[in-house]
Amino acid sequence: MTLCWLCAGWTLAQVKTWTTTQDFNEGLYFNTNSTAVPGEIRLNRLGTAPVPFINIPVGGPELAARGWNPSPGRIVRVNTDTGVVAGEYRLTPEALSSAPSRAVVDSQGNVWVTNRYEASGTHSVTKIGVIVGGTRYYRPLPGVYIPHPLGEYVREPLYTTGVDRDGDGYIRTSAGLGNLLPWVGTAGNDLDSSVPPDAVGTVRQAADELITVFKRLSTGGNRTRAVAIDENDDIWVGNDPGGAFQVWKLDGDDGRRLQAITVGGSYVYSMFYQGGFLWVSQTAEGVRRVDVTTGAVVAVSGTNVGDLSTVTPYDDNKLITAGAQNHSPAEWMMVDAATASVISRTTTPGSTDIRGVTVDQSGNVWVTSRGLWSGGDFRVYKYTPGGLLINQFYTGDRPCGLGRDSNGLIWVTHVGNPGNLSNGNWATVIDPEANDGMGAIIGYVGLGTGSYNYSDGTGATTSQIAREGEWRVVYDSFRPNLKWGVITWLADVPAQTSLQVYARAANTRLGLNQATFYQYQQSGDDPEGAVAGRYVEIRVRLSRELGTPQDLTPALQSLTIRYAKGTVSGTVGLGNWLSLQFPNANFILRPVEGGSDIAINDIELGPFGAFAFTTPARGTYFLLAQSSHWLRQRLTVPIVITDDGSHGNVFALHNGDIDRDNAITDSDLAIILSTYGLVTDDLTGDGLVDDSDLAVVLFNFGLIGD
């Protein structure tokens, strides 16, 4: 009856190495790859979305004013690899109104969305986390989980930035279009707790556990529109706290205000951050460059540079801006970042209402002709950077937003025309390289309603601005509370680039999100803080300096993580035990040359009885293990403990010592007979004392532990 596969030499590695493309594919790439040079993690040549999603703001009063049925403002997230809607998320508590406007994605895949018309005198910004992989479950009753592909409860995700607020071990989140989870905010909590500028935007009451930050802003009009993100994943929003227009820097973890810069003028249409400067487009003032250190504001110079709707980076040295509905003629302009001056301008056909702008992987410029007020041809245009029109597409009425996904495809969203069979309640997907480089529409994804948005909801702009990327991997040691030690790596790090390594650990995958990342300053170093837990997450951050060539990159060739010094590990096979939950084990280190025993008690066992503990002891010892109603066992061969520890130690303990006297005798038999049919003294973990428990005692009767 012994589970022999647990005790027949089965061991777990104490060292893990990643060095091939196949190894690296165990993790997730954020603007990095291991295919440009097989077996090396490198930055992508051009920025891509950090995770394979596009996040599209839809619904709300702004769309209702254009003829759509009233509906809550929300984010629809689409998996750009499959074209399937992955989830739909509220942006405010149900008592408030949201007209979602602009979206930006940080380096970890979280999306930040600004909300207009939320309530009288206040507006807000919301952070939605991301989840990749895992198994979905349906929960018909509390504590009862049934696997279902459309279930709202996700177990063991490959990666998530969500928060397990109710502590049930699952991330509850939307499973698709129309699956909008409740958010009943109350006074003193999510409804109003974050209104003071320096208050945090902690979310307590949203059922969807990917909604992680909700920060309300006291402002006038509908001024909170634009949002940008910096190299630290902090965000910048436009705000009007009382007639003097400002840009606010908010903490990327909790939404509290970190900085405010008064820029004056009218509200901001759009903005982005690059290299210490915030570029903003405003209704009357055009595009302006704000030094976030000094607060100095410089207007982009040139003729006809007012009423510019969109500003987005082209590369490290240039940016693109485009004219809004009152700008004539319809055009987009290339701007030199160093001099803040227009260096070229391209007139577009169609209306005088150019909105969405993005750049494809070949450096071509894409713009949309929205025509919301002035009508027009409703077209998406593809240009060379020099202004030569390559092609134009009809994708739906009033095309508005543009984004480039992690596969290099172009996504178009629309305000649409609800009077025309709900025209525009979809996103259109274009392959920019199809048709011999002319581009071609390759698909549509239904969103349920239109989108009043002309910012990037994929993260491509974020990656391009940051000039950095990451590779992340989670490794399961199976050993609770394991202490992790040095990380060594081999890498090529040219001048003007950097490579940084971090790790954190927890006993659950979801617990990783509450753990602290600690840096390893150099290869072969210990972490700067305690990294302990069954699961370890390693984060490798690659970057290059502003203005360097796009193909300049550090290259990680291999990485190895080890247990902490003096770690003793192995497995404890608990004979006849059927439950997946193991009792704790006690160990003794007994010096071979004589001396006092060293007791190591209450070591938690993981799956398969895996264990690990760390000791300062060095030398040769007999190792003994004992657990609950199992006899103590001593390994026949002494172990040698060095700084590298001792590993592969396998125990097979005999069951039936109910009275814990380290022998299976008449007293144990008497106990099992007296508790027959009860739950106490269950020896097999099946929840009942029955014939199987009696058989265990009889089979092992007379055995004595070491």
XYZ file of C-alpha atoms in Angstrom:
706
model
C 0.000 0.000 0.000
C 3.031 2.290 0.038
C 3.082 4.890 -2.735
C 6.378 3.586 -4.021
C 6.786 6.155 -6.768
C 7.410 8.673 -3.998
C 10.230 6.680 -2.517
C 12.064 5.017 -5.401
C 14.779 7.561 -5.968
C 12.442 10.322 -7.176
C 14.130 13.712 -6.623
C 13.776 17.379 -7.543
C 16.540 19.582 -8.896
C 18.257 22.085 -6.604
C 19.537 24.092 -9.573
C 17.617 25.400 -12.585
C 19.258 26.720 -15.741
C 17.786 28.456 -18.788
C 20.096 28.631 -21.805
C 18.293 27.560 -25.000
C 15.343 29.048 -26.848
C 13.304 26.096 -25.633
C 14.328 26.921 -22.052
C 13.547 30.605 -22.430
C 10.131 29.780 -23.898
C 9.146 28.579 -20.420
C 8.844 32.275 -19.549
C 7.116 35.320 -21.043
C 8.717 37.875 -23.349
C 7.929 41.571 -22.864
C 9.334 43.386 -25.905
C 12.094 40.759 -26.059
C 12.731 37.571 -28.033
C 15.038 34.549 -28.188
C 14.656 33.948 -31.921
C 16.667 36.751 -33.548
C 19.738 34.926 -32.244
C 18.614 31.464 -31.063
C 19.458 30.855 -27.432
C 19.856 34.563 -26.575
C 17.271 36.889 -25.071
C 17.457 40.251 -26.847
C 15.406 43.402 -27.089
C 13.072 43.543 -30.056
C 14.385 45.837 -32.752
C 11.155 47.848 -32.639
C 8.717 48.080 -29.757
C 5.775 45.698 -29.571
C 2.927 45.220 -27.159
C 4.223 43.675 -23.901
C 1.518 40.968 -23.913
C -0.731 39.694 -26.743
C -3.770 41.865 -26.018
C -5.408 45.031 -27.251
C -7.479 46.998 -24.726
C -10.323 48.997 -26.275
C -12.365 51.610 -24.354
C -16.044 51.269 -25.322
C -19.479 52.479 -24.227
C -20.403 55.281 -21.860
C -22.170 58.662 -22.314
C -19.843 59.819 -25.097
C -21.039 56.954 -27.288
C -24.668 57.417 -26.200
C -24.425 61.028 -27.382
C -23.440 59.677 -30.820
C -26.531 57.464 -31.073
C -25.559 54.265 -29.295
C -27.735 52.763 -26.577
C -26.612 53.883 -23.102
C -24.226 51.376 -21.528
C -21.493 51.383 -18.886
C -18.096 52.594 -19.946
C -15.713 49.672 -19.966
C -12.630 48.054 -21.463
C -12.935 45.190 -23.933
C -9.734 43.143 -24.064
C -9.005 41.078 -27.172
C -6.377 38.344 -27.458
C -4.511 39.475 -30.557
C -3.162 35.983 -31.233
C -6.625 34.426 -31.480
C -9.004 37.340 -32.108
C -11.135 36.190 -29.147
C -12.424 38.666 -26.559
C -10.635 37.711 -23.358
C -12.669 39.853 -20.977
C -14.727 42.973 -20.365
C -14.065 45.208 -17.357
C -15.871 48.006 -15.555
C -13.948 51.234 -15.070
C -15.942 52.757 -12.216
C -18.308 51.572 -9.478
C -21.844 51.157 -10.790
C -23.061 54.345 -9.056
C -20.729 56.432 -11.250
C -20.707 57.065 -14.971
C -17.687 56.545 -17.184
C -16.950 57.737 -20.687
C -13.635 55.929 -21.266
C -11.377 57.929 -23.489
C -7.667 57.108 -23.687
C -5.721 53.983 -22.782
C -2.066 53.151 -22.324
C -0.374 49.871 -21.382
C 2.572 49.644 -18.989
C 5.583 47.367 -19.322
C 3.876 44.632 -17.272
C 0.762 44.532 -19.471
C -1.578 46.528 -17.185
C -3.851 49.011 -18.960
C -4.648 52.464 -17.568
C -7.832 54.177 -18.798
C -9.075 57.730 -18.277
C -12.771 58.223 -17.499
C -14.674 61.371 -18.562
C -18.107 62.464 -17.258
C -17.792 60.261 -14.210
C -19.677 62.493 -11.748
C -20.196 66.157 -11.018
C -16.800 67.704 -10.393
C -14.809 64.470 -10.502
C -13.220 62.214 -13.080
C -10.974 59.222 -12.713
C -8.339 56.848 -13.988
C -8.510 53.064 -13.647
C -5.876 50.330 -13.806
C -6.827 46.911 -15.138
C -4.381 44.070 -14.569
C -3.588 41.229 -16.934
C -3.804 37.451 -16.740
C -2.189 34.872 -19.015
C -2.872 31.137 -18.927
C -4.255 29.147 -16.028
C -7.391 27.016 -15.774
C -10.842 28.577 -15.540
C -13.457 27.301 -13.110
C -17.178 27.821 -12.567
C -18.215 28.260 -8.913
C -21.824 27.095 -8.341
C -21.419 27.297 -4.550
C -18.803 28.844 -2.243
C -15.845 26.485 -2.091
C -17.047 24.388 -5.053
C -15.055 24.866 -8.272
C -15.812 23.025 -11.530
C -13.494 23.383 -14.561
C -15.217 25.378 -17.322
C -13.653 27.410 -20.171
C -15.990 30.352 -19.466
C -15.685 30.232 -15.694
C -14.856 33.446 -13.835
C -12.297 31.863 -11.472
C -8.748 31.312 -12.740
C -6.375 28.916 -10.996
C -2.575 28.802 -11.405
C -2.170 31.422 -14.152
C 1.104 31.481 -16.019
C 1.296 35.222 -15.321
C -0.978 37.760 -13.680
C -0.895 41.204 -12.113
C -4.324 40.664 -10.535
C -4.959 40.600 -6.787
C -6.675 37.733 -4.961
C -8.745 40.082 -2.803
C -10.909 37.406 -1.198
C -8.010 35.008 -0.563
C -9.661 31.979 -2.188
C -6.605 31.065 -4.272
C -8.271 32.072 -7.544
C -8.324 35.260 -9.599
C -11.952 36.062 -10.313
C -12.239 37.933 -13.595
C -14.350 38.358 -16.693
C -14.331 35.459 -19.150
C -15.429 37.256 -22.312
C -17.671 39.791 -24.026
C -20.758 40.619 -21.963
C -19.341 39.052 -18.786
C -19.207 42.316 -16.835
C -18.729 41.597 -13.124
C -20.408 43.760 -10.447
C -18.736 46.668 -8.696
C -20.908 48.091 -5.925
C -18.873 50.908 -4.422
C -19.837 52.482 -1.107
C -19.011 55.736 0.646
C -15.684 55.645 2.443
C -14.447 52.903 0.151
C -14.219 52.704 -3.636
C -16.845 55.398 -4.169
C -14.917 58.334 -2.754
C -11.857 57.290 -0.713
C -9.374 58.243 -3.445
C -10.597 61.793 -4.198
C -7.938 63.689 -2.144
C -4.946 64.166 -4.490
C -2.484 62.294 -2.296
C -4.866 59.453 -1.410
C -4.276 56.025 -2.883
C -6.657 54.461 -5.366
C -6.929 51.079 -3.677
C -9.792 48.918 -4.955
C -11.675 46.966 -2.270
C -15.141 46.287 -3.687
C -14.830 45.316 -7.355
C -15.716 41.658 -7.940
C -13.279 41.510 -10.849
C -9.835 40.972 -9.315
C -8.019 42.389 -12.348
C -9.342 45.844 -11.403
C -6.510 46.950 -9.132
C -6.450 50.791 -8.965
C -9.267 53.357 -9.145
C -8.144 56.948 -8.601
C -10.685 59.776 -8.645
C -9.594 63.270 -9.640
C -11.299 66.511 -8.720
C -11.443 68.492 -11.934
C -13.632 70.701 -14.080
C -15.379 69.964 -17.364
C -14.272 66.774 -19.085
C -10.590 67.525 -18.760
C -9.246 64.127 -17.703
C -8.696 62.625 -21.122
C -5.060 61.949 -21.934
C -2.772 59.458 -20.198
C 0.923 58.666 -20.636
C 3.396 56.385 -18.906
C 7.064 56.825 -17.998
C 10.050 54.507 -17.659
C 9.105 53.629 -14.060
C 5.537 52.642 -15.025
C 4.175 55.723 -13.260
C 1.465 57.488 -15.242
C 0.738 61.081 -16.225
C -2.776 62.452 -16.674
C -4.191 65.818 -17.651
C -6.190 67.570 -14.948
C -7.890 70.890 -14.253
C -8.181 71.290 -10.469
C -9.460 74.852 -10.695
C -8.858 76.770 -13.907
C -5.083 76.245 -14.175
C -4.520 73.228 -16.359
C -2.004 70.757 -14.953
C -0.414 67.419 -15.679
C -0.265 65.051 -12.718
C 2.143 62.201 -12.147
C 0.447 59.289 -10.366
C 2.103 56.329 -8.693
C 1.864 53.298 -10.973
C 1.229 50.985 -8.006
C -1.539 52.804 -6.155
C -2.534 55.947 -8.102
C -1.590 58.559 -5.469
C -0.338 61.896 -6.817
C 3.453 62.213 -6.920
C 3.872 65.463 -8.842
C 1.842 68.275 -10.417
C 3.059 70.636 -13.150
C 1.009 73.618 -14.244
C 1.068 74.008 -18.027
C -1.937 76.297 -18.504
C -4.031 76.509 -21.625
C -6.816 74.169 -22.623
C -7.334 70.487 -21.942
C -5.009 67.860 -23.317
C -6.112 65.701 -26.252
C -3.236 63.233 -25.972
C 0.277 62.943 -24.614
C 3.264 60.654 -24.267
C 6.440 60.585 -22.198
C 9.972 60.194 -23.531
C 13.372 60.760 -21.962
C 12.334 63.208 -19.223
C 9.859 65.147 -21.378
C 6.100 64.990 -21.600
C 4.702 65.828 -25.050
C 1.118 67.137 -24.926
C -1.341 68.125 -27.638
C -3.924 70.750 -26.651
C -6.968 72.163 -28.418
C -5.674 75.706 -28.901
C -1.999 75.533 -28.047
C -1.037 72.670 -30.363
C 1.791 70.392 -29.233
C 4.021 71.407 -26.326
C 7.031 69.815 -24.668
C 7.060 69.796 -20.865
C 10.299 69.226 -18.946
C 9.111 67.093 -16.013
C 12.102 68.140 -13.892
C 11.973 71.922 -14.333
C 8.386 72.372 -15.512
C 9.576 74.388 -18.528
C 7.115 74.360 -21.441
C 8.187 74.735 -25.084
C 5.651 74.931 -27.926
C 6.340 73.099 -31.183
C 7.158 75.754 -33.769
C 6.052 75.990 -37.380
C 3.091 77.280 -39.367
C -0.451 76.145 -38.688
C 0.412 74.209 -35.515
C -2.790 74.757 -33.505
C -5.677 72.363 -32.819
C -3.626 69.173 -33.000
C -5.431 66.070 -31.756
C -2.773 63.406 -31.481
C 0.883 63.206 -30.570
C 2.802 59.917 -30.671
C 6.484 58.929 -30.972
C 7.954 57.954 -34.327
C 11.340 56.952 -32.911
C 13.775 58.236 -30.270
C 14.344 61.478 -32.158
C 11.057 62.327 -33.885
C 7.359 62.414 -33.148
C 4.152 62.650 -35.170
C 1.208 64.951 -34.625
C -2.058 65.302 -36.542
C -4.761 67.934 -36.958
C -8.144 67.790 -35.175
C -11.550 68.737 -36.633
C -10.839 72.483 -36.776
C -7.392 72.123 -38.299
C -7.259 72.800 -42.030
C -6.033 71.230 -44.197
C -6.256 67.655 -42.931
C -2.624 66.693 -42.325
C -0.085 64.966 -40.158
C 3.337 66.379 -39.305
C 6.742 64.998 -38.393
C 8.385 66.909 -35.525
C 12.043 66.988 -34.470
C 12.187 66.222 -30.735
C 15.434 68.112 -30.051
C 14.349 71.408 -31.613
C 10.577 71.017 -31.096
C 9.949 72.103 -34.676
C 7.966 70.726 -37.617
C 10.281 69.139 -40.199
C 7.681 67.786 -42.652
C 3.931 67.837 -43.218
C 1.671 65.593 -45.268
C -1.824 66.529 -46.421
C -4.347 63.710 -46.303
C -7.556 63.253 -48.289
C -10.870 62.985 -46.450
C -12.074 65.079 -43.553
C -10.293 67.600 -41.350
C -10.414 65.293 -38.339
C -7.302 63.127 -38.172
C -7.154 61.140 -34.916
C -5.472 57.769 -34.522
C -1.759 57.560 -35.375
C 0.618 54.607 -35.133
C 3.831 53.350 -36.728
C 4.235 49.817 -38.083
C 7.297 47.600 -37.752
C 8.644 48.832 -41.101
C 8.479 52.471 -40.001
C 5.435 53.400 -42.090
C 2.913 55.881 -40.661
C -0.778 55.014 -40.233
C -3.490 57.647 -39.576
C -7.292 57.621 -39.363
C -9.713 60.154 -40.837
C -12.485 60.165 -38.237
C -14.792 62.875 -39.568
C -16.895 62.918 -36.405
C -18.105 66.491 -36.899
C -17.228 67.293 -40.482
C -17.970 64.013 -42.255
C -15.561 62.660 -44.810
C -14.408 59.505 -46.443
C -13.855 57.548 -43.198
C -10.525 56.081 -44.215
C -7.381 54.604 -42.705
C -4.229 55.718 -44.554
C -0.796 54.122 -44.806
C 2.143 56.428 -45.603
C 5.884 56.186 -45.923
C 7.652 58.308 -43.285
C 8.405 60.760 -46.080
C 4.693 61.270 -46.752
C 4.049 59.053 -49.814
C 0.559 57.506 -49.666
C 0.897 53.722 -49.943
C -2.723 52.646 -49.518
C -6.065 53.524 -47.944
C -8.756 51.341 -46.370
C -12.415 51.578 -45.436
C -12.628 49.754 -42.085
C -15.959 51.103 -40.758
C -17.543 54.509 -40.158
C -15.622 57.096 -38.133
C -12.338 55.208 -37.615
C -10.751 56.640 -34.509
C -8.176 54.525 -32.673
C -5.051 52.781 -33.951
C -2.742 50.293 -32.257
C -0.004 47.852 -33.249
C -0.059 44.457 -31.565
C 2.737 42.085 -30.585
C 2.489 40.397 -33.997
C 2.907 43.713 -35.840
C -0.739 43.834 -36.982
C -2.657 47.128 -37.068
C -5.934 47.357 -35.111
C -8.564 50.021 -35.914
C -11.424 51.058 -33.605
C -14.409 53.221 -34.536
C -16.875 55.689 -33.092
C -19.089 54.096 -35.733
C -22.588 54.852 -36.975
C -25.209 53.019 -34.887
C -27.971 54.056 -37.302
C -26.360 51.957 -40.010
C -26.705 48.392 -38.661
C -24.486 49.391 -35.745
C -21.672 50.151 -38.174
C -18.369 50.356 -36.340
C -19.095 48.179 -33.303
C -16.062 46.142 -34.216
C -12.289 46.370 -34.404
C -10.732 45.866 -37.823
C -7.411 44.038 -38.171
C -4.951 44.910 -40.947
C -1.798 43.040 -41.920
C 0.522 45.907 -42.954
C 2.878 43.607 -44.897
C 0.235 41.722 -46.897
C -0.454 42.421 -50.556
C 3.230 43.063 -51.341
C 3.497 45.675 -48.604
C 0.313 47.505 -49.537
C -1.493 46.013 -46.542
C -4.791 44.119 -46.380
C -7.754 43.757 -44.014
C -7.589 40.270 -42.534
C -10.402 40.224 -39.954
C -12.927 41.849 -37.651
C -13.664 41.413 -33.930
C -17.060 42.388 -32.503
C -17.014 44.719 -29.491
C -20.751 45.186 -28.873
C -20.613 48.971 -29.301
C -18.385 51.726 -30.629
C -15.185 53.216 -29.198
C -14.518 56.910 -28.547
C -10.768 56.530 -28.383
C -7.710 57.478 -30.382
C -4.880 56.313 -28.181
C -2.876 53.108 -28.116
C -4.448 50.232 -26.218
C -1.857 47.631 -27.144
C 1.296 48.819 -25.405
C 3.303 49.244 -28.610
C 3.809 52.936 -27.926
C 4.838 52.177 -24.359
C 7.498 49.737 -25.490
C 8.801 52.127 -28.099
C 9.112 54.928 -25.561
C 10.742 52.813 -22.870
C 13.466 51.280 -25.082
C 13.455 48.362 -22.719
C 11.978 44.936 -22.296
C 11.818 42.032 -19.916
C 11.847 38.279 -19.729
C 9.988 36.746 -16.802
C 9.750 33.157 -15.690
C 8.164 31.385 -12.721
C 9.777 28.169 -11.482
C 8.015 25.728 -9.151
C 10.401 23.990 -6.737
C 7.505 22.108 -5.058
C 9.153 22.976 -1.703
C 7.318 25.402 0.618
C 9.375 28.156 2.285
C 12.466 27.275 0.234
C 15.237 29.846 0.577
C 16.763 30.859 -2.761
C 20.404 31.754 -3.202
C 22.701 33.034 -5.904
C 21.813 33.651 -9.519
C 24.561 33.439 -12.103
C 24.252 34.548 -15.692
C 26.232 34.911 -18.878
C 25.444 37.969 -20.978
C 26.859 40.403 -23.495
C 26.122 43.959 -22.350
C 27.472 46.590 -24.787
C 28.050 50.190 -23.793
C 24.848 52.262 -23.516
C 22.855 49.164 -22.596
C 22.091 47.435 -19.320
C 20.845 44.109 -18.008
C 19.379 43.738 -14.527
C 18.244 40.600 -12.716
C 15.615 40.422 -9.965
C 13.804 37.632 -8.105
C 10.949 37.221 -5.670
C 9.325 34.142 -4.153
C 6.123 32.983 -2.460
C 4.400 29.743 -1.530
C 1.640 30.313 -4.105
C 1.681 31.711 -7.611
C -0.800 34.424 -6.658
C 1.290 35.250 -3.616
C 4.100 36.344 -5.930
C 2.168 39.530 -6.687
C 2.467 40.631 -3.064
C 6.148 39.677 -2.780
C 9.033 42.111 -3.253
C 11.483 41.819 -6.126
C 15.098 41.925 -4.944
C 17.945 42.722 -7.281
C 21.094 40.684 -7.873
C 23.773 43.305 -8.450
C 26.216 40.996 -10.198
C 26.277 37.446 -11.490
C 27.039 35.125 -8.573
C 25.619 37.465 -5.930
C 23.001 36.637 -3.350
C 19.785 38.702 -3.562
C 19.593 42.047 -1.759
C 16.778 40.714 0.444
C 15.152 37.464 1.526
C 13.765 35.442 -1.380
C 11.871 32.493 0.112
C 8.944 30.397 -1.106
C 7.960 27.427 -3.203
C 7.608 29.519 -6.377
C 10.360 31.845 -7.527
C 9.808 34.494 -10.203
C 12.848 35.799 -12.058
C 12.736 39.111 -13.890
C 15.465 40.048 -16.352
C 15.277 43.645 -17.539
C 17.085 44.717 -20.721
C 17.421 48.329 -21.863
C 19.294 50.677 -24.150
C 19.795 54.426 -23.824
C 17.743 57.059 -25.615
C 19.001 57.804 -29.123
C 20.956 54.550 -29.590
C 20.473 52.376 -32.713
C 17.383 50.169 -32.676
C 19.422 46.998 -33.072
C 21.684 47.769 -30.093
C 20.786 45.352 -27.327
C 22.171 43.402 -24.399
C 21.974 39.634 -24.865
C 21.315 37.104 -22.109
C 22.843 33.737 -23.012
C 22.197 31.697 -19.859
C 20.865 32.089 -16.337
C 21.041 29.723 -13.357
C 19.375 29.953 -9.941
C 20.409 27.892 -6.907
C 19.045 27.144 -3.478
C 20.493 29.105 -0.555
C 23.782 27.932 0.929
C 23.475 24.968 3.283
C 20.113 23.787 1.944
C 19.209 20.164 2.601
C 16.457 18.858 0.322
C 14.737 15.700 -0.807
C 11.403 13.926 -0.511
C 9.585 12.265 2.352
C 7.418 9.383 1.170
C 4.541 8.923 3.591
C 3.443 5.329 3.271
C -0.279 4.697 2.608
C -1.138 8.427 2.538
C -3.752 9.334 -0.105
C -4.398 13.022 0.517
C -2.668 15.756 -1.453
C -2.187 17.687 1.789
C 0.860 16.497 3.721
C 1.505 16.931 7.465
C 4.704 18.671 8.502
C 7.890 16.695 9.062
C 10.629 16.832 11.712
C 14.286 16.189 10.934
C 17.408 15.440 12.967
C 21.021 16.024 11.946
C 23.122 13.573 13.993
C 26.913 14.121 13.746
C 28.679 10.970 12.543
C 31.693 11.718 14.756
C 29.529 12.169 17.840
C 28.005 15.229 19.417
C 24.579 16.706 19.988
C 21.678 16.200 17.608
C 20.439 19.218 15.680
C 16.635 19.245 15.518
C 14.822 20.900 12.618
C 11.096 20.800 13.337
C 7.830 21.591 11.552
C 9.123 21.616 8.003
C 6.205 21.959 5.612
C 6.066 19.317 2.896
C 5.070 20.132 -0.647
C 3.687 17.913 -3.418
C 5.237 14.442 -3.509
C 6.540 15.069 0.027
C 9.184 17.485 -1.242
C 11.097 19.244 1.538
C 13.930 21.703 2.042
C 15.514 23.388 5.024
C 18.592 25.539 5.394
C 21.171 24.952 8.111
C 24.496 26.538 9.149
C 25.807 23.065 9.963
C 28.652 21.762 7.802
C 30.191 18.313 7.794
C 29.008 14.685 7.838
C 25.709 13.802 9.478
C 23.146 11.080 9.683
C 19.807 12.502 8.504
C 16.607 11.322 10.189
C 12.995 12.192 9.323
C 9.687 11.633 11.111
C 6.138 12.888 10.597
C 2.942 12.586 12.626
C 1.946 8.870 12.807
C 4.878 7.632 10.726
C 7.966 5.998 12.248
C 11.276 7.853 12.298
C 13.715 6.759 9.580
C 17.463 7.314 9.299
C 19.100 7.294 5.895
C 21.604 4.438 5.754
C 24.306 6.557 4.096
C 25.468 9.719 5.918
C 25.097 13.030 4.120
C 27.825 15.628 3.668
C 26.600 19.200 4.057
C 28.651 21.882 2.300
C 27.777 25.383 1.117
C 26.116 23.581 -1.807
C 23.948 21.743 0.700
C 22.868 18.133 0.355
C 20.198 17.030 -2.095
C 18.375 13.982 -3.387
C 17.643 12.633 0.094
C 14.713 10.220 -0.180
C 12.729 8.804 2.747
C 10.017 6.122 2.820
C 8.316 6.285 6.204
C 6.196 3.488 7.668
C 2.680 4.377 8.793
C 0.735 3.353 11.904
C 2.473 4.922 14.933
C -0.672 6.513 16.333
C 0.630 6.993 19.891
C 3.909 8.549 18.592
C 6.220 6.263 20.588
C 8.213 5.385 17.459
C 6.920 1.805 17.410
C 3.793 0.109 16.063
C 2.475 -2.047 18.895
C -0.643 -3.262 20.683
C -1.437 0.265 21.844
C -1.693 1.497 18.235
C -3.933 -1.452 17.350
C -6.146 -0.713 20.351
C -6.493 2.934 19.332
C -7.471 2.125 15.775
C -10.107 -0.342 16.985
C -11.548 2.201 19.406
C -11.813 4.936 16.775
C -13.115 2.697 13.982
C -15.766 4.562 11.983
C -14.636 7.964 13.253
C -12.496 10.688 11.718
C -9.821 10.857 14.428
C -6.632 8.879 13.873
C -7.295 8.522 10.144
C -4.054 7.006 8.812
C -4.678 7.232 5.050
C -6.043 10.740 4.621
C -9.382 9.610 3.196
C -11.321 11.216 6.054
C -12.474 8.068 7.848
C -11.044 5.307 10.069
C -12.000 2.093 8.304
C -10.605 -1.235 7.125
C -7.773 0.469 5.203
C -6.476 2.087 8.399
C -6.723 -1.179 10.305
C -4.816 -2.894 7.494
C -2.004 -0.313 7.776
C -1.479 -1.075 11.461
C -1.643 -4.825 10.937
C 0.727 -4.738 7.961
C 3.365 -2.670 9.832
C 2.746 -4.242 13.245
C 5.948 -4.768 15.225
C 8.043 -2.239 13.311
C 10.254 0.114 15.328
C 11.571 3.439 14.065
C 15.214 4.528 14.052
